[in-house]
């Protein structure tokens, strides 16, 4: 094969790195390892139950067969000189991709052969007969060798070719696949929306009644998505940069249009969705609300708070105690009715409790910096949960039993009841608080306080030397974050109808943090995207997402996603301008240096 | 008339090293005083002590304070106040190793410095009260005014540039602008011309004089460039090994035996 590779390198392409067998072997084996891992933890087998395209493709196969494509792509990217814009994939690239894929396939095959003897099933209980049957298509390992080596070589070659393709073509192909995959995975949502708006013939065309896409539907989506990606390549990010670079009133106009559009979506969307999807949306909105609060604490003020769930719990328990008829010690049985004084008393109490909790937890920890703050807040988060669980406070908070029978919230005059059994009402309920949170975040970010937070995040000692009372300013961020979380807690109590200490585990803090990080710290739309992608698709700590099959692998995927983001895109999916500056300062500087028009020029020439 | 800033017997020890060994120091309203001395003489530590920013020395989590001595500014004892309170009373400073808020824009750097002169809080911000809007406008106006003090250097399109994009000299200027924006009476400049070329140094010399003449500020600066010291100072104070070894006009000090020896002696040590 080496001869093929060498002869495929004509003169001018010598600038490209030559294929390196050791590297290919490493990539191939790594791919094999990832594939074996996917099988060993049972993803392949479990996801096989979810048919994406009837009858040819299940989620299980996607979960396994992306491996050769990706690793072929990576191996072949090594060959491209950084300056090479890409055009036509070279034979070398395709060959490298194919050999990587074949190697990975062979490794997976070998793994299959080993576990089919049953020798590994003590450790990996998912490695059952069924697993080997799926892997071999029920036709024995001879056949599997052909598929895994030959088929994976082909997939690897595709990945390799993709790496050499022109960016535009690559974009179109990836777009086609991603959109089709999305349409198949989000069947529940898409079908729901299409049916509600009277386009059920479209959903009949796209999906089987029993779930899964029809082949013609999949092809149409793929072609349309591919064409659209081809046509609009980079259009979105170009538009975004253009809007970002606008000044003053023009920028404001776009901001207003965007805000109005978002409001319309918030009002209209829940009407278009069935209760199942509305339930998902309610969870997304709930975590979005918490994400927005945490974004103020960590994204704006730079305080890494890992005990954020404590305030969520305070809001939920306060609501529970005030409204539940069977709250242990104290049952005033107020109704959370915002058209009467009762509702506002509860609201005010929640606000007050959150403020007090924020000050109480904040004051001792706020003087610490960085990692210390993270660890101590983490401790406080657990302390709060354990207090609610404790026998000592059980007479008030019910201990492990929690507080149950929390009645629905109401708008008595209008005759609207907001309860968990009607997820649509919950969506609207949270949406109100989300809108408030967005507005507050936006206003604060462009104010005296917002600037003080930025300064604090960049250099705390200097901020203090510039006259900023750091303790006070930090505490404010902490308390505002606490209040927003307590609102989420209030909604949560109404939604679920009962609160238990277990609902407020550390995991909640971590997932909210991941939402903020993956979405884009310091950026409001970023947090929204993070909540949508993570909570909507994967699901919250106890709440299922669209991919209910992911339930048991959720934390794994969360972790993998977090690692991936930290490596490849630490600023998040939709970063704030400032944060990407912080992370890419050197690149900015280099660019500025190359472009003398707005640069770090010496001042001589302007003097 | 009592002095604006009067320091007596200020001492600070780092481990075994006497960084400040009992300094007495006065500044009168409207003076420009230079503090000079060889490297490691304790000049920056002296500034840190005045601005409440002594580096913490390990174990204790309390803010470090001078070992002995007192610092009185306009009748207030500021010896152990936190930096933000000291700034509020009217002392601003710059840093030897420029410390801007690099990812904030030039304008924001100048705006954030007015924090302690302004007051609008969360509620005013959320409800966008008229007084909040007025305050924001005045903060921005004042920031631009301060930046305009540097001519075209920090004006126009530079307002919206993040601070890290500025040239080195401009970063130094912005740091001075930020200090001025805190609305101080006394400004401490730590080696304001370090790293500047001769032309930029000359320009800054003029600027320091203008700070006093046009803005009515009192200035204390640490400086190694002798031409600057000569041109701006009403008075020069020389430190060595944490103690004051000479004081007087530039001419007095530059011919003082002790001073010459301090500089040469240190050089001789360094070369040996
Ligand atoms: N945080 C610290 N811990 C221990 N020693 C320190 C610390 N900061 C300064 N020193 C020591 O104190 C002495 C005075 O330092 P200082 O920075 O004040 O000198 P300087 O006069 O500003 O010198 P330069 O001209 O180089 O800026 C030096 O010997 C220095 O090593
Ligand atoms: Mg110094």
PDB file of C-alpha atoms and ligand atoms in Angstrom, chain B residues 14-15 17 19 37-46 55-57 96 190-191 222 224, ligand 1:
ATOM      1  CA  UNK B  14       9.168  40.165  53.915  1.00  0.00           C
ATOM      2  CA  UNK B  15      10.559  37.176  55.734  1.00  0.00           C
ATOM      3  CA  UNK B  17      14.108  41.131  54.164  1.00  0.00           C
ATOM      4  CA  UNK B  19      11.643  45.962  52.265  1.00  0.00           C
ATOM      5  CA  UNK B  37      16.284  54.321  43.874  1.00  0.00           C
ATOM      6  CA  UNK B  38      18.074  51.256  42.603  1.00  0.00           C
ATOM      7  CA  UNK B  39      16.191  48.061  41.757  1.00  0.00           C
ATOM      8  CA  UNK B  40      14.806  46.365  44.809  1.00  0.00           C
ATOM      9  CA  UNK B  41      15.019  49.530  46.880  1.00  0.00           C
ATOM     10  CA  UNK B  42      11.405  49.112  47.974  1.00  0.00           C
ATOM     11  CA  UNK B  43       9.725  51.713  45.791  1.00  0.00           C
ATOM     12  CA  UNK B  44       6.894  49.520  44.570  1.00  0.00           C
ATOM     13  CA  UNK B  45       6.403  48.126  48.042  1.00  0.00           C
ATOM     14  CA  UNK B  46       6.118  51.714  49.248  1.00  0.00           C
ATOM     15  CA  UNK B  55       1.202  41.262  48.842  1.00  0.00           C
ATOM     16  CA  UNK B  56      -0.130  38.645  51.223  1.00  0.00           C
ATOM     17  CA  UNK B  57       2.634  36.630  52.765  1.00  0.00           C
ATOM     18  CA  UNK B  96       4.750  48.843  37.128  1.00  0.00           C
ATOM     19  CA  UNK B 190       4.805  53.352  39.084  1.00  0.00           C
ATOM     20  CA  UNK B 191       7.405  53.766  36.345  1.00  0.00           C
ATOM     21  CA  UNK B 222       8.520  56.164  40.641  1.00  0.00           C
ATOM     22  CA  UNK B 224      14.140  55.328  36.472  1.00  0.00           C
TER      23      UNK B 224
HETATM   24  N1  LIG C   1       5.808  39.560  47.863  1.00  0.00           N
HETATM   25  C1  LIG C   1       7.098  39.652  48.235  1.00  0.00           C
HETATM   26  N2  LIG C   1       7.633  38.673  48.965  1.00  0.00           N
HETATM   27  C2  LIG C   1       8.932  38.741  49.334  1.00  0.00           C
HETATM   28  N3  LIG C   1       9.756  39.738  49.014  1.00  0.00           N
HETATM   29  C3  LIG C   1       9.279  40.748  48.259  1.00  0.00           C
HETATM   30  C4  LIG C   1       7.926  40.749  47.827  1.00  0.00           C
HETATM   31  N4  LIG C   1       7.713  41.868  47.093  1.00  0.00           N
HETATM   32  C5  LIG C   1       8.889  42.517  47.062  1.00  0.00           C
HETATM   33  N5  LIG C   1       9.829  41.857  47.777  1.00  0.00           N
HETATM   34  C6  LIG C   1      11.200  42.277  47.971  1.00  0.00           C
HETATM   35  O1  LIG C   1      11.192  43.558  48.522  1.00  0.00           O
HETATM   36  C7  LIG C   1      12.226  44.345  47.971  1.00  0.00           C
HETATM   37  C8  LIG C   1      11.651  45.598  47.404  1.00  0.00           C
HETATM   38  O2  LIG C   1      10.890  45.289  46.255  1.00  0.00           O
HETATM   39  P1  LIG C   1      10.190  46.390  45.372  1.00  0.00           P
HETATM   40  O3  LIG C   1       9.419  45.685  44.323  1.00  0.00           O
HETATM   41  O4  LIG C   1       9.438  47.305  46.241  1.00  0.00           O
HETATM   42  O5  LIG C   1      11.424  47.146  44.710  1.00  0.00           O
HETATM   43  P2  LIG C   1      11.436  48.329  43.673  1.00  0.00           P
HETATM   44  O6  LIG C   1      12.169  49.439  44.284  1.00  0.00           O
HETATM   45  O7  LIG C   1      10.066  48.599  43.189  1.00  0.00           O
HETATM   46  O8  LIG C   1      12.316  47.718  42.514  1.00  0.00           O
HETATM   47  P3  LIG C   1      12.203  47.917  40.928  1.00  0.00           P
HETATM   48  O9  LIG C   1      12.918  49.152  40.590  1.00  0.00           O
HETATM   49  O10 LIG C   1      12.905  46.714  40.385  1.00  0.00           O
HETATM   50  O11 LIG C   1      10.769  47.937  40.590  1.00  0.00           O
HETATM   51  C9  LIG C   1      12.916  43.495  46.930  1.00  0.00           C
HETATM   52  O12 LIG C   1      14.092  42.976  47.476  1.00  0.00           O
HETATM   53  C10 LIG C   1      11.944  42.394  46.662  1.00  0.00           C
HETATM   54  O13 LIG C   1      12.617  41.213  46.343  1.00  0.00           O
END
